[in-house]
Coordinates of C-alpha atoms in Angstrom, one line a residue:
X109 CA -25.1 3.8 10.6
X110 CA -24.6 7.8 9.2
X111 CA -21.8 8.5 7.1
X112 CA -20.0 11.4 8.0
X113 CA -19.9 14.1 4.5
X114 CA -15.8 13.9 4.8
X115 CA -16.0 10.4 4.3
X116 CA -17.6 10.7 1.6
X117 CA -14.6 12.6 -0.4
X118 CA -12.4 9.5 0.7
X119 CA -15.0 7.3 -1.1
X120 CA -14.8 9.7 -4.1
X121 CA -11.1 9.9 -4.2
X122 CA -10.8 6.2 -4.5
X123 CA -13.8 6.0 -6.9
X124 CA -11.9 8.7 -9.2
X125 CA -8.5 6.7 -8.7
X126 CA -10.3 3.4 -10.1
X127 CA -12.0 4.8 -12.9
X128 CA -8.4 6.5 -14.3
X129 CA -6.6 3.3 -13.4
X130 CA -9.0 1.2 -15.9
X131 CA -9.2 3.9 -18.5
X132 CA -5.9 4.0 -18.6
X133 CA -5.3 0.3 -18.8
X134 CA -8.3 0.1 -21.0
X135 CA -6.4 2.4 -23.4
X136 CA -3.2 0.8 -23.4
X137 CA -4.5 -2.6 -23.7
X138 CA -7.2 -2.0 -26.5
X139 CA -6.7 1.1 -27.6
X140 CA -3.1 1.6 -27.9
X141 CA -2.2 -2.6 -28.2
X142 CA 0.7 -2.0 -26.1
X143 CA 0.7 -5.5 -25.2
X144 CA 1.5 -6.3 -28.8
X145 CA 3.9 -3.5 -29.5
X146 CA 5.9 -3.8 -26.1
X147 CA 7.7 -0.5 -26.2
X148 CA 6.3 3.1 -27.0
X149 CA 9.4 5.8 -26.9
X150 CA 6.8 9.4 -25.8
X151 CA 10.0 11.7 -24.6
X152 CA 13.0 9.5 -25.0
X153 CA 14.8 8.9 -22.4
X154 CA 12.7 10.7 -19.7
X155 CA 9.0 8.7 -20.2
X156 CA 8.1 5.8 -22.4
X157 CA 5.2 3.3 -22.6
X158 CA 6.4 0.0 -22.1
X159 CA 4.2 -3.4 -21.0
X160 CA 4.9 -5.2 -18.0
X161 CA 2.5 -8.0 -16.3
X162 CA 3.5 -7.7 -13.0
X163 CA 1.9 -11.2 -11.3
X164 CA 3.7 -10.2 -8.1
X165 CA 4.5 -7.5 -5.8
X166 CA 7.4 -5.2 -5.2
X167 CA 11.0 -5.8 -6.2
X168 CA 9.4 -9.4 -8.0
X169 CA 8.1 -11.2 -4.8
X170 CA 5.6 -13.6 -5.7
X171 CA 6.8 -13.2 -9.4
X172 CA 5.4 -16.6 -10.7
X173 CA 1.9 -15.8 -10.1
X174 CA 1.3 -18.1 -7.0
X175 CA -0.3 -15.5 -4.7
X176 CA -2.5 -14.0 -7.0
X177 CA -5.5 -14.8 -4.7
X178 CA -3.8 -14.1 -1.5
X179 CA -2.6 -10.7 -2.5
X180 CA -6.1 -9.8 -4.0
X181 CA -7.7 -10.5 -0.6
X182 CA -5.0 -8.8 1.3
X183 CA -5.3 -5.7 -1.0
X184 CA -9.3 -6.0 -0.4
X185 CA -8.9 -6.0 3.3
X186 CA -7.0 -3.1 3.4
X187 CA -9.1 -1.2 1.3
X188 CA -11.9 -2.0 3.9
X189 CA -10.0 -1.1 6.8
X190 CA -9.1 2.2 5.2
X191 CA -12.9 2.6 4.4
X192 CA -13.7 2.0 8.0
X193 CA -10.8 4.5 8.9
X194 CA -12.2 6.8 6.5
X195 CA -15.6 7.0 8.6
X196 CA -13.6 7.6 11.3
X197 CA -11.3 10.6 9.9
X198 CA -11.6 14.4 10.3
X199 CA -8.7 15.9 8.8
X200 CA -8.7 16.4 5.2
X201 CA -5.2 15.5 4.4
X202 CA -5.9 12.1 5.8
X203 CA -9.1 11.8 4.0
X204 CA -7.2 12.2 0.5
X205 CA -4.3 9.9 1.8
X206 CA -7.1 7.2 2.6
X207 CA -9.0 7.6 -0.6
X208 CA -5.8 7.5 -2.9
X209 CA -4.5 4.7 -1.1
X210 CA -7.7 2.7 -1.0
X211 CA -8.3 3.5 -5.1
X212 CA -5.3 2.1 -5.8
X213 CA -5.4 -1.2 -4.1
X214 CA -8.6 -1.4 -5.7
X215 CA -7.5 -0.6 -9.2
X216 CA -5.0 -3.1 -9.0
X217 CA -7.0 -6.0 -7.6
X218 CA -9.4 -5.4 -10.3
X219 CA -6.4 -6.6 -12.9
X220 CA -5.3 -9.4 -10.6
X221 CA -8.9 -10.9 -10.6
X222 CA -9.6 -10.3 -14.1
X223 CA -6.0 -11.1 -15.9
X224 CA -3.9 -12.9 -13.0
X225 CA -1.5 -9.6 -13.1
X226 CA -1.2 -6.1 -12.6
X227 CA -0.7 -4.1 -16.2
X228 CA 2.1 -1.6 -15.6
X229 CA 3.2 0.5 -18.5
X230 CA 4.3 4.0 -17.5
X231 CA 8.1 3.8 -17.9
X232 CA 10.7 6.5 -16.3
X233 CA 13.5 4.2 -16.3
X234 CA 15.3 6.3 -18.7
X235 CA 16.6 9.1 -16.5
X236 CA 19.3 8.9 -13.9
X237 CA 21.1 10.3 -11.2
X238 CA 24.5 10.1 -9.9
X239 CA 24.9 9.1 -6.2
X240 CA 28.7 10.0 -5.6
X241 CA 30.3 8.0 -8.5
X242 CA 27.8 5.5 -8.5
X243 CA 25.1 5.7 -11.3
X244 CA 21.2 5.1 -10.4
X245 CA 18.4 4.4 -12.6
X246 CA 14.6 4.1 -11.5
X247 CA 14.4 0.8 -12.6
X248 CA 10.3 0.3 -11.9
X249 CA 7.4 0.4 -14.4
X250 CA 4.3 1.2 -12.8
X251 CA 0.6 2.4 -13.5
X252 CA -2.3 5.2 -12.2
X253 CA -3.1 2.9 -9.0
X254 CA 0.8 2.4 -8.1
X255 CA 1.1 6.1 -8.6
X256 CA -1.9 7.0 -6.4
X257 CA -0.8 4.3 -3.8
X258 CA 2.7 6.5 -3.5
X259 CA 1.1 9.7 -3.1
X260 CA -1.6 8.5 -0.7
X261 CA 1.3 7.1 1.2
X262 CA 3.6 10.3 1.0
X263 CA 0.2 12.5 2.2
X264 CA -0.5 9.8 5.6
X265 CA 3.1 10.4 6.2
X266 CA 2.9 14.1 5.9
X267 CA -0.7 14.3 7.6
X268 CA 1.0 12.3 10.8
X269 CA 3.9 14.6 11.3
X270 CA 1.3 17.9 10.9
X271 CA -0.9 16.1 13.5
X272 CA 2.0 15.3 15.7
X273 CA 3.0 19.2 15.6
X274 CA -0.6 20.1 15.7
X275 CA -0.5 18.0 19.4
X276 CA 2.6 19.2 20.1
X277 CA 1.4 23.1 20.0
X278 CA -1.8 22.1 21.7
X279 CA -0.1 20.8 24.6
X280 CA 2.4 23.5 24.7
X281 CA -0.6 26.3 24.7
X282 CA -2.3 24.1 27.5
X283 CA 1.0 24.4 29.7
X284 CA 1.6 28.4 29.3

């Protein structure tokens, strides 16, 4: 099977995310010893480094670590499906989104397999905003892989909207 040239971009983005994710985690764990320190103020209260061992998924689901292998298998399956999708994709934004999500999923899988948890450390929980009279903080601590997944999902939605708009413009042009 011949791999389309554009698919290599998705795999390249995934590889870049995995490398950056693992390098930052190695620095946090080994060079910075954040695990022992627990918390480092960088730009208080906007940005800090805080050690978190995420044994579950979002919002603390499966936080006891019981789903480690299930979550790992699921993430590998998702990355495989995304890899297959990259072989079929022909839009640059879609390829970028696929690569970021695939790399983020695999970056976190590496942690789950190696440590039994995902290393999170980017903490922007200090800033807050007000929604009416309600004070809202961003409560999550995340990592490079999580960031890539979030950015990838936003790009995926953007690509979907753009593709839909282009299809509508194409249909309108055909009718006239």
